[in-house]
């Protein structure tokens, strides 16, 4: 039978052994760390390998921003800017001179949209068409890209929005816009894989005002946002406006119903892929805090201080011709705040 004295002696030995074992484990962990650091110093990790096949790239040009918060505070789940890839994939946009049939295609397109088939202005790269029945309508067609702008100038004739309200529901408006885009043969796979958003506007005193209540609106716009490339979203200079959109009035007459039909897409050549190094996320954040980058949406409410909750990489589509599709850091925060910072390492920017 074990006496109390013997039990106390055994317990003391167990405690001593446990302390020595703990110290031994700590020393082993420290030793492994020291060996690892030594090996890293003697055998450095290989550097980032990129192709940089386009040479130095032109820097991204953002629009003039309206305002930005007084204080930006980073408050993410990770405690900092989330880790991103150190290599970016860059694509060249497709740009070809107008073909022999480009002018004929432009005139056919104009005729299908209800315009006079003879352009009133004609250059080597662009045709402009007018509508003799509705002089406020015009069409600008780019012969090289097939992009176009169909506009009903409400400053010249605001009758489409004077008395007509938006009566169709959102599903009908979306279906009408998709059908219109399909009829032009320009509902590309990129647009099919993207998302569509409907926004309502009130036009008054020559200004378009975004409204939340459909009952206040006299215009409805369907935005077609391009689908992701390499799992990365494509961002535009205005979060409420895509590079392809259709704006409808409440009129039944087609020529006065389509107020805007804007199509400015610049597809990329998948075979042109090159890789470039990108700046670390914390550097992009420091640039944003120092006043660089572009605040695309300051958000709603009191924006004296904004807490940024997330950051990720996306591609930037400026809405006009750009030689290369480049990545940006996107910072998002409270009440709709969103900002962009160029992602490419500055050493590869002209």
Coordinates of C-alpha atoms in Angstrom, one line a residue:
X1 CA 0.0 0.0 0.0
X2 CA 1.4 3.4 -1.0
X3 CA 1.8 5.7 1.9
X4 CA 1.1 9.5 1.8
X5 CA 4.9 10.2 1.9
X6 CA 5.5 7.9 -1.1
X7 CA 2.6 9.5 -3.0
X8 CA 4.0 13.0 -2.4
X9 CA 7.4 11.9 -3.6
X10 CA 6.0 10.4 -6.8
X11 CA 4.0 13.6 -7.5
X12 CA 7.1 15.8 -7.0
X13 CA 9.0 13.6 -9.5
X14 CA 6.2 13.9 -12.1
X15 CA 6.2 17.6 -11.8
X16 CA 9.9 17.8 -12.2
X17 CA 9.8 15.5 -15.2
X18 CA 7.0 17.6 -16.8
X19 CA 9.0 20.8 -16.3
X20 CA 12.1 19.4 -17.9
X21 CA 10.0 18.0 -20.8
X22 CA 8.4 21.4 -21.4
X23 CA 11.8 23.1 -21.4
X24 CA 13.1 20.5 -23.8
X25 CA 10.2 21.0 -26.2
X26 CA 10.6 24.8 -26.1
X27 CA 14.4 24.4 -26.8
X28 CA 13.6 22.1 -29.7
X29 CA 11.1 24.5 -31.3
X30 CA 13.6 27.4 -30.9
X31 CA 16.4 25.3 -32.5
X32 CA 14.2 24.4 -35.4
X33 CA 13.3 28.1 -35.9
X34 CA 17.0 29.0 -35.8
X35 CA 17.9 26.3 -38.3
X36 CA 15.1 27.4 -40.6
X37 CA 16.2 31.0 -40.5
X38 CA 19.8 30.0 -41.1
X39 CA 18.8 28.0 -44.2
X40 CA 16.7 30.8 -45.5
X41 CA 19.6 33.2 -45.2
X42 CA 22.0 30.8 -46.9
X43 CA 19.6 29.5 -49.5
X44 CA 17.1 32.4 -50.4
X45 CA 13.8 31.6 -51.9
X46 CA 13.6 32.0 -55.7
X47 CA 12.3 35.4 -56.9
X48 CA 9.0 36.0 -58.6
X49 CA 9.2 35.0 -62.3
X50 CA 7.2 37.2 -64.7
X51 CA 7.2 37.5 -68.4
X52 CA 6.7 41.3 -68.7
X53 CA 6.2 40.7 -72.5
X54 CA 4.6 44.1 -73.1
X55 CA 7.4 46.1 -71.6
X56 CA 6.4 49.0 -69.4
X57 CA 2.7 49.7 -69.3
X58 CA 0.9 53.0 -69.4
X59 CA -0.5 54.0 -66.0
X60 CA -4.2 53.8 -65.4
X61 CA -6.1 57.1 -65.6
X62 CA -9.0 57.5 -63.3
X63 CA -11.7 60.2 -63.5
X64 CA -11.7 63.2 -61.2
X65 CA -13.2 62.0 -58.0
X66 CA -15.8 64.1 -56.2
X67 CA -14.7 63.7 -52.6
X68 CA -13.1 61.3 -50.2
X69 CA -13.4 60.6 -46.4
X70 CA -11.4 62.6 -43.9
X71 CA -10.1 59.5 -42.2
X72 CA -9.7 55.9 -43.6
X73 CA -9.3 53.1 -41.1
X74 CA -8.5 49.5 -42.1
X75 CA -10.5 47.1 -40.1
X76 CA -10.6 43.7 -41.8
X77 CA -11.1 40.2 -40.5
X78 CA -7.4 39.4 -41.3
X79 CA -6.2 42.5 -39.4
X80 CA -4.6 44.0 -42.5
X81 CA -4.9 43.9 -46.3
X82 CA -5.8 40.3 -47.3
X83 CA -3.0 38.5 -49.0
X84 CA -3.2 38.5 -52.8
X85 CA -1.2 36.9 -55.6
X86 CA 2.2 38.5 -56.2
X87 CA 1.8 38.0 -60.0
X88 CA -0.9 39.7 -62.2
X89 CA -2.1 38.4 -65.6
X90 CA -2.2 41.1 -68.2
X91 CA -4.1 40.9 -71.6
X92 CA -3.9 43.0 -74.7
X93 CA -7.2 44.4 -76.0
X94 CA -8.1 43.6 -79.6
X95 CA -7.7 46.6 -81.9
X96 CA -8.0 46.2 -85.7
X97 CA -8.3 48.8 -88.4
X98 CA -11.7 49.0 -90.1
X99 CA -12.3 46.3 -92.6
X100 CA -13.6 46.7 -96.1
X101 CA -17.2 46.0 -95.1
X102 CA -17.1 48.2 -92.0
X103 CA -19.0 51.1 -93.5
X104 CA -21.7 48.8 -94.9
X105 CA -22.1 47.1 -91.5
X106 CA -22.5 50.5 -89.9
X107 CA -25.1 51.6 -92.4
X108 CA -27.0 48.3 -92.0
X109 CA -26.9 48.7 -88.2
X110 CA -28.2 52.3 -88.4
X111 CA -31.1 51.2 -90.7
X112 CA -32.1 48.5 -88.2
X113 CA -32.2 51.1 -85.4
X114 CA -34.5 53.3 -87.4
X115 CA -32.0 55.9 -88.7
X116 CA -31.3 57.2 -92.2
X117 CA -28.8 54.7 -93.6
X118 CA -26.6 57.5 -95.1
X119 CA -24.3 59.0 -92.5
X120 CA -24.3 62.7 -92.0
X121 CA -20.7 62.7 -90.8
X122 CA -18.3 60.2 -92.2
X123 CA -14.6 59.6 -91.3
X124 CA -12.2 56.7 -91.7
X125 CA -13.1 55.4 -88.3
X126 CA -16.5 56.8 -87.4
X127 CA -19.9 57.3 -88.9
X128 CA -22.7 59.5 -87.4
X129 CA -26.3 58.9 -88.3
X130 CA -29.4 61.1 -87.7
X131 CA -33.2 60.5 -87.7
X132 CA -35.2 62.8 -90.0
X133 CA -38.4 62.0 -88.1
X134 CA -36.9 62.5 -84.7
X135 CA -34.1 65.0 -84.9
X136 CA -33.2 64.5 -81.3
X137 CA -32.0 61.0 -82.1
X138 CA -28.4 60.3 -83.2
X139 CA -26.1 57.3 -83.6
X140 CA -22.3 57.3 -83.4
X141 CA -20.8 54.1 -84.7
X142 CA -17.1 53.2 -84.5
X143 CA -16.0 51.3 -87.7
X144 CA -12.9 49.7 -86.0
X145 CA -14.5 48.3 -82.8
X146 CA -18.2 48.1 -83.7
X147 CA -18.9 50.1 -80.5
X148 CA -21.7 52.7 -80.7
X149 CA -23.7 55.3 -78.9
X150 CA -27.4 55.7 -79.6
X151 CA -28.8 58.8 -77.9
X152 CA -32.1 60.6 -77.7
X153 CA -31.1 64.1 -76.7
X154 CA -33.6 65.1 -74.0
X155 CA -32.3 68.6 -73.9
X156 CA -33.6 69.1 -77.5
X157 CA -36.9 67.2 -76.9
X158 CA -37.9 66.1 -73.5
X159 CA -41.4 64.9 -74.5
X160 CA -40.5 61.2 -73.9
X161 CA -40.3 61.9 -70.1
X162 CA -42.8 64.7 -69.6
X163 CA -45.9 62.6 -69.0
X164 CA -44.8 59.0 -69.4
X165 CA -43.9 57.0 -66.3
X166 CA -42.2 53.6 -66.1
X167 CA -45.1 51.1 -66.0
X168 CA -43.3 47.8 -66.8
X169 CA -41.9 45.7 -64.0
X170 CA -38.2 44.9 -63.6
X171 CA -38.4 41.5 -65.3
X172 CA -40.1 43.0 -68.4
X173 CA -37.5 45.8 -68.6
X174 CA -34.7 43.3 -68.3
X175 CA -36.1 41.0 -70.9
X176 CA -36.6 44.0 -73.3
X177 CA -33.0 45.1 -72.9
X178 CA -31.6 41.6 -73.4
X179 CA -33.8 41.1 -76.5
X180 CA -32.5 44.5 -77.9
X181 CA -28.9 43.5 -77.3
X182 CA -29.4 40.1 -78.9
X183 CA -31.0 41.7 -81.9
X184 CA -27.7 43.6 -82.6
X185 CA -25.6 40.4 -82.3
X186 CA -23.6 41.9 -79.5
X187 CA -24.8 39.9 -76.5
X188 CA -21.3 38.4 -76.1
X189 CA -20.4 35.4 -73.8
X190 CA -18.7 37.9 -71.5
X191 CA -22.0 39.8 -71.1
X192 CA -24.0 36.6 -70.8
X193 CA -21.8 35.4 -67.9
X194 CA -22.0 38.8 -66.2
X195 CA -24.8 40.4 -64.2
X196 CA -27.5 42.8 -65.1
X197 CA -28.7 45.6 -62.8
X198 CA -31.6 47.9 -63.2
X199 CA -31.4 51.5 -62.0
X200 CA -34.2 54.1 -62.0
X201 CA -33.6 57.8 -62.9
X202 CA -35.6 61.0 -62.8
X203 CA -34.8 63.4 -65.6
X204 CA -35.6 67.0 -64.8
X205 CA -33.9 70.3 -65.6
X206 CA -31.5 68.6 -68.0
X207 CA -30.1 66.3 -65.3
X208 CA -30.3 62.6 -64.5
X209 CA -30.9 61.8 -60.8
X210 CA -30.7 58.3 -59.5
X211 CA -33.8 57.5 -57.5
X212 CA -34.6 54.5 -55.3
X213 CA -38.4 54.6 -55.7
X214 CA -39.6 53.5 -59.2
X215 CA -42.7 55.6 -58.8
X216 CA -40.5 58.8 -58.9
X217 CA -38.6 57.7 -62.0
X218 CA -39.3 58.5 -65.7
X219 CA -36.3 56.5 -66.9
X220 CA -35.1 52.9 -66.3
X221 CA -31.6 51.9 -67.2
X222 CA -30.4 48.3 -67.5
X223 CA -26.6 47.9 -67.0
X224 CA -24.9 44.9 -68.4
X225 CA -21.7 44.2 -66.5
X226 CA -19.1 41.9 -68.1
X227 CA -18.4 38.6 -66.5
X228 CA -15.2 37.8 -64.6
X229 CA -11.8 37.1 -66.3
X230 CA -9.6 34.6 -64.5
X231 CA -12.1 34.7 -61.7
X232 CA -11.5 38.4 -61.2
X233 CA -14.4 40.9 -61.5
X234 CA -14.2 43.8 -64.0
X235 CA -14.7 47.2 -62.4
X236 CA -15.8 50.4 -64.2
X237 CA -15.3 54.1 -63.2
X238 CA -18.9 54.3 -61.9
X239 CA -20.3 51.6 -59.7
X240 CA -23.8 52.5 -61.0
X241 CA -23.0 52.4 -64.7
X242 CA -21.5 49.7 -66.9
X243 CA -19.8 49.9 -70.3
X244 CA -23.0 48.6 -71.9
X245 CA -26.4 49.9 -70.9
X246 CA -29.8 50.6 -72.3
X247 CA -32.0 53.4 -70.9
X248 CA -35.8 53.3 -71.5
X249 CA -38.5 55.9 -71.1
X250 CA -42.1 55.0 -70.5
X251 CA -43.1 55.7 -74.2
X252 CA -44.4 52.9 -76.4
X253 CA -43.0 54.3 -79.5
X254 CA -39.6 52.6 -79.9
X255 CA -37.8 55.6 -81.3
X256 CA -38.7 57.6 -78.2
X257 CA -38.6 54.7 -75.8
X258 CA -34.8 54.0 -76.3
X259 CA -33.2 57.1 -74.8
X260 CA -29.7 55.6 -74.6
X261 CA -28.1 52.5 -76.0
X262 CA -24.5 52.7 -75.0
X263 CA -22.0 49.9 -76.1
X264 CA -18.3 50.4 -75.4
X265 CA -16.6 47.0 -75.1
X266 CA -13.0 46.2 -75.8
X267 CA -12.5 42.4 -75.7
X268 CA -9.1 41.0 -74.9
X269 CA -7.0 38.5 -76.8
X270 CA -6.7 35.4 -74.6
X271 CA -3.6 34.4 -76.5
X272 CA -1.8 37.6 -75.5
X273 CA -1.4 36.7 -71.9
X274 CA 1.7 38.1 -70.1
X275 CA 2.5 38.2 -66.3
X276 CA 3.7 41.2 -64.3
X277 CA 4.6 41.7 -60.6
X278 CA 2.1 43.6 -58.4
X279 CA 2.7 45.8 -55.4
X280 CA 1.9 44.3 -52.0
X281 CA -1.5 45.0 -50.6
X282 CA -0.2 47.1 -47.7
X283 CA 1.6 49.4 -50.1
X284 CA -1.7 49.9 -52.1
X285 CA -3.4 50.7 -48.8
X286 CA -0.7 53.3 -47.9
X287 CA -1.2 54.9 -51.3
X288 CA -4.9 55.2 -50.8
X289 CA -4.5 56.7 -47.3
X290 CA -2.0 59.2 -48.7
X291 CA -4.5 60.5 -51.2
X292 CA -3.7 58.4 -54.3
X293 CA -6.0 56.0 -56.1
X294 CA -9.6 56.8 -56.9
X295 CA -12.6 56.8 -54.5
X296 CA -15.3 55.6 -56.9
X297 CA -18.1 55.8 -54.2
X298 CA -17.7 57.6 -50.9
X299 CA -20.8 55.9 -49.7
X300 CA -23.8 57.3 -47.8
X301 CA -24.3 59.0 -44.5
X302 CA -21.6 60.6 -42.4
X303 CA -18.3 59.9 -44.2
X304 CA -15.9 61.9 -42.0
X305 CA -14.4 58.5 -41.1
X306 CA -14.8 55.3 -43.1
X307 CA -13.9 51.8 -42.0
X308 CA -12.5 49.6 -44.8
X309 CA -13.6 46.0 -44.3
X310 CA -12.2 44.2 -47.4
X311 CA -9.7 44.4 -50.2
X312 CA -9.3 42.3 -53.3
X313 CA -7.9 42.3 -56.9
X314 CA -10.1 43.1 -60.0
X315 CA -9.6 44.2 -63.5
X316 CA -10.3 47.8 -64.5
X317 CA -12.3 48.8 -67.6
X318 CA -12.1 52.6 -68.1
X319 CA -15.0 52.6 -70.5
X320 CA -12.8 53.8 -73.4
X321 CA -10.0 52.3 -75.5
X322 CA -7.2 50.9 -73.4
X323 CA -4.3 48.9 -74.8
X324 CA -4.0 46.5 -71.9
X325 CA -6.5 45.1 -69.3
X326 CA -4.8 45.8 -66.0
X327 CA -5.6 44.9 -62.4
X328 CA -6.5 47.2 -59.5
X329 CA -6.9 46.8 -55.7
X330 CA -10.5 47.3 -54.7
X331 CA -11.1 48.5 -51.2
X332 CA -14.7 48.3 -49.9
X333 CA -16.1 49.6 -46.6
X334 CA -19.1 50.8 -44.7
X335 CA -22.2 52.2 -46.3
X336 CA -21.1 51.5 -49.9
X337 CA -17.6 52.9 -49.8
X338 CA -15.4 51.7 -52.7
X339 CA -12.0 52.8 -53.9
X340 CA -9.5 51.7 -56.5
X341 CA -5.6 51.6 -56.5
X342 CA -3.5 50.5 -59.4
X343 CA -1.9 47.1 -58.7
X344 CA 1.0 46.7 -61.0
X345 CA 4.5 47.2 -59.5
X346 CA 5.5 50.9 -60.3
X347 CA 8.8 49.8 -61.9
X348 CA 6.7 48.4 -64.8
X349 CA 4.7 51.6 -65.3
X350 CA 5.8 54.4 -67.7

